[in-house]
C-alpha positions as MATLAB code, in Angstrom:
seq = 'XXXXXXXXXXXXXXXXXXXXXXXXXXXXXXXXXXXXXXXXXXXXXXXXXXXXXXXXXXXXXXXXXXXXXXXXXXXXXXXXXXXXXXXXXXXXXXXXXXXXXXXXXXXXXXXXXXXXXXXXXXXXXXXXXXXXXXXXXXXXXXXXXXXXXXXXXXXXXXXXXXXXXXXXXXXXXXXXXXXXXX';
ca = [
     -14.331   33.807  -12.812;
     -13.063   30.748  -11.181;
     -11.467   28.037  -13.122;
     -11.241   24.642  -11.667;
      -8.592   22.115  -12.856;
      -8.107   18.884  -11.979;
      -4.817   17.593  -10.619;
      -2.141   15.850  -12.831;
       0.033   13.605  -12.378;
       2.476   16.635  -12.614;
       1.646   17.926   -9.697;
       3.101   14.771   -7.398;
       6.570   15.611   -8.457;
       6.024   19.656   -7.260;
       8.795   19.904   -4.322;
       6.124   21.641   -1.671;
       3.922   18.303   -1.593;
       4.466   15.731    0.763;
       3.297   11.813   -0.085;
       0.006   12.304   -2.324;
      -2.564   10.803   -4.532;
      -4.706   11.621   -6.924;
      -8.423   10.907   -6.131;
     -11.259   12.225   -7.963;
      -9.614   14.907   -9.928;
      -7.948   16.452   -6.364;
      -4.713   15.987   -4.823;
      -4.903   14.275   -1.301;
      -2.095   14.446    0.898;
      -1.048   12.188    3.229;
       0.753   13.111    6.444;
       3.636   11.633    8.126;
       3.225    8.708   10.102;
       4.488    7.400   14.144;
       6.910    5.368   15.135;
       5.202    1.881   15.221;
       3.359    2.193   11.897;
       6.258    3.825    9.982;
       8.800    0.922   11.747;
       5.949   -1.457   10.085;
       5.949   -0.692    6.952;
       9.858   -0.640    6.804;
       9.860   -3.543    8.268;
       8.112   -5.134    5.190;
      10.466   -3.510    2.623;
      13.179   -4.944    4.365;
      11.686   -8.678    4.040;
       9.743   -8.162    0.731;
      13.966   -6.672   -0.615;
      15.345   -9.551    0.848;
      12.475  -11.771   -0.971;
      13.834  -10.197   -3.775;
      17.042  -10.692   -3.970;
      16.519  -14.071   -3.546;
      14.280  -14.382   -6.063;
      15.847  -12.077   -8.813;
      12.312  -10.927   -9.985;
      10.438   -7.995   -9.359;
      10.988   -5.346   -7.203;
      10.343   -4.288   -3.614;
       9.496   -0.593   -3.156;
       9.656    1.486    0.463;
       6.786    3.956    1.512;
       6.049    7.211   -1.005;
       6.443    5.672   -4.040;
       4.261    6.561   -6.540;
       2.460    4.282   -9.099;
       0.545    5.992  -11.877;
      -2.959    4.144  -12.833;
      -5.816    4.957  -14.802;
      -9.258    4.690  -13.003;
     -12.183    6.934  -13.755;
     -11.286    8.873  -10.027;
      -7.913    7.559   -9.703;
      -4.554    8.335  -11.287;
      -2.123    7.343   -8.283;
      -1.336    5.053   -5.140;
       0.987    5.166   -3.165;
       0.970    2.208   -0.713;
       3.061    1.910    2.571;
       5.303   -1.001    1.071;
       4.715   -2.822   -2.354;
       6.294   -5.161   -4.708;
       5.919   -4.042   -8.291;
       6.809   -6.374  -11.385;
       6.745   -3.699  -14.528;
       9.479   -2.083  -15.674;
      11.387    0.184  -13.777;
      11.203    3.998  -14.351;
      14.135    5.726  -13.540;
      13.176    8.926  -11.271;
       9.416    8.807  -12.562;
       6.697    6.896  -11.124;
       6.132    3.742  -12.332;
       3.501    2.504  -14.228;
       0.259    0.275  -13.468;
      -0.029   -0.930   -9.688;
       2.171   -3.034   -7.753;
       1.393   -6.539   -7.851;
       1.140   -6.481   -3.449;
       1.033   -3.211   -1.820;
       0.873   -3.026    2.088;
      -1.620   -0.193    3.831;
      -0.326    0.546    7.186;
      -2.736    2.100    9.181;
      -1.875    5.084   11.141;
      -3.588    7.048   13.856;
      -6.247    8.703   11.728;
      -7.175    5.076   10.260;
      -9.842    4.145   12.254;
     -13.562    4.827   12.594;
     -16.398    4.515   10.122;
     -15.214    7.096    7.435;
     -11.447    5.516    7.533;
     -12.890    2.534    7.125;
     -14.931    3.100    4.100;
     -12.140    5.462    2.711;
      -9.752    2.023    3.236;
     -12.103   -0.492    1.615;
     -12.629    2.011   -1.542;
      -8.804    2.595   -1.716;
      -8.404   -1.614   -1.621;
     -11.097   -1.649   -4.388;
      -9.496    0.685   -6.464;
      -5.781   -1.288   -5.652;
      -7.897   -4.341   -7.264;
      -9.372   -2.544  -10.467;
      -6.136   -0.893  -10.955;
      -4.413   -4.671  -11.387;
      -3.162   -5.383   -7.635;
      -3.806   -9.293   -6.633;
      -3.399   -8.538   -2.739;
      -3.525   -5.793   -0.297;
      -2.914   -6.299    2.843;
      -4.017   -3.881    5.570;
      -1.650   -3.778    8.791;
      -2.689   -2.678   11.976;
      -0.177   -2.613   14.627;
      -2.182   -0.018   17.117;
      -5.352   -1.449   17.922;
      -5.870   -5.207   16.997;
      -2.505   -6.321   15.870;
      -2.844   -7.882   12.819;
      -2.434   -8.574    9.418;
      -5.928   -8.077    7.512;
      -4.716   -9.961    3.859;
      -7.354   -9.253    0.983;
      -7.130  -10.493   -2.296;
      -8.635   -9.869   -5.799;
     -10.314  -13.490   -6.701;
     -11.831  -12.675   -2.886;
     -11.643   -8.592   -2.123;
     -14.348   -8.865    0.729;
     -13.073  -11.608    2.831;
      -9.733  -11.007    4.089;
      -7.790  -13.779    5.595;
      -6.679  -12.265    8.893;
      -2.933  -13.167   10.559;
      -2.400  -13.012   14.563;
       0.726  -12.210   16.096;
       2.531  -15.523   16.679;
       1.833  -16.069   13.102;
       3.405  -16.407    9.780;
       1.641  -14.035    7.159;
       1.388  -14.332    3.192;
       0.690  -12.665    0.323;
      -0.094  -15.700   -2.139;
      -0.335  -15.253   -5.565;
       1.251  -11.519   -5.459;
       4.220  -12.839   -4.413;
       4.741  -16.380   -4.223;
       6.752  -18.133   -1.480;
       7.461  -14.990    0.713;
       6.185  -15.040    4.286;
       6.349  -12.877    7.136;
       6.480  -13.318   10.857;
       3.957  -11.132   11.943;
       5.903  -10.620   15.191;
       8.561   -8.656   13.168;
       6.242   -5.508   12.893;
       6.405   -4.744   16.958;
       9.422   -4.000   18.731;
];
C-alpha cells in the first residue's frame, strides 16, 4: 500500500534540500543559478538594503528565503530578492509574502511552459498579499518586466538606460537598470 503525503512546511528546513517551494501539495526544488542572473538578484538586495537603511522600515531579504503563505496549492515562495514588512522570525521563515519580491529568470525560464509556470507563480505572489513582482531578465531581452496587483496583466516594462520602480511596494526606491550587467 502506498501512502501519499503532502509536503509541509517542515520539510523546507530538512538539510538535503536545496531552495524549495511548496506547490500543490509537492515540494519543487529549484536549482542553482549562473553568474549574470545570480549577480542580478544580489544586485537588488544590495540597493533594496541600502533603501532600507535609509528608510528604517521594513526589511530587504537576499535569494532563498522562505515566506510561508496559505493558498489552496501554495504554502511557500521564495523569490530571488524581496522586501518584506511583517515581523521578523528569527531562524524560521517568515510569515505572509513580501510586500515586492524580484523573479530573476534563469536559463530554464524561457519558453511557453516557463512562461505560464511564471505568470501562475506572479498570480499566486498577488493572492498571497504581494503589491509588485517584478520579473528580471538579464539573458535575452534585458529588462525589467514590473507587474503589479491593482494591474497583474500589464506590466510596465524598464530598458536598460533606465531607472526602474517598484511603486507602492516600496515607495521612493529606484533602480538603475544598468546596475544588473557587468
Amino acid at each position: 500500500m502506498n501512502i501519499k503525503t503532502e509536503a509541509t512546511t517542515e520539510d523546507l528546513y530538512l538539510p538535503d534540500n536545496c531552495k524549495a517551494e511548496i506547490v500543490n501539495g509537492k515540494l519543487v526544488l529549484m536549482s542553482p543559478t549562473g553568474f549574470l542572473p545570480g549577480r542580478a538578484g544580489g544586485e537588488i538586495y544590495a540597493s533594496l538594503r541600502d533603501y532600507e537603511r535609509l528608510a528604517k522600515s521594513g526589511y530587504a531579504l537576499p535569494d532563498n528565503v522562505g515566506f510561508i503563505v496559505n493558498l489552496p496549492h501554495r504554502r511557500s515562495l521564495s523569490p530571488d530578492a524581496a522586501f518584506y514588512t511583517g515581523k521578523p522570525t528569527g531562524g524560521k521563515f517568515l510569515n505572509g509574502a513580501p510586500v515586492f519580491a524580484a523573479e530573476v529568470r534563469s536559463e530554464n525560464d524561457y519558453g511557453d511552459k516557463a512562461e505560464k509556470d511564471m505568470a501562475s507563480k506572479r498570480r499566486d505572489y498577488f493572492a498571497a498579499g504581494t503589491l509588485v513582482v517584478w520579473d528580471v531578465d538579464v539573458l535575452k531581452d534585458e529588462v525589467i518586466r514590473v507587474y503589479r496587483a491593482s494591474n497583474p496583466e500589464e506590466p510596465q516594462v524598464y530598458l536598460r538606460d533606465e531607472v526602474a520602480e517598484a511603486e507602492p511596494a516600496v515607495p521612493g526606491w529606484t533602480m538603475l537598470v544598468d546596475n544588473l550587467f557587468v
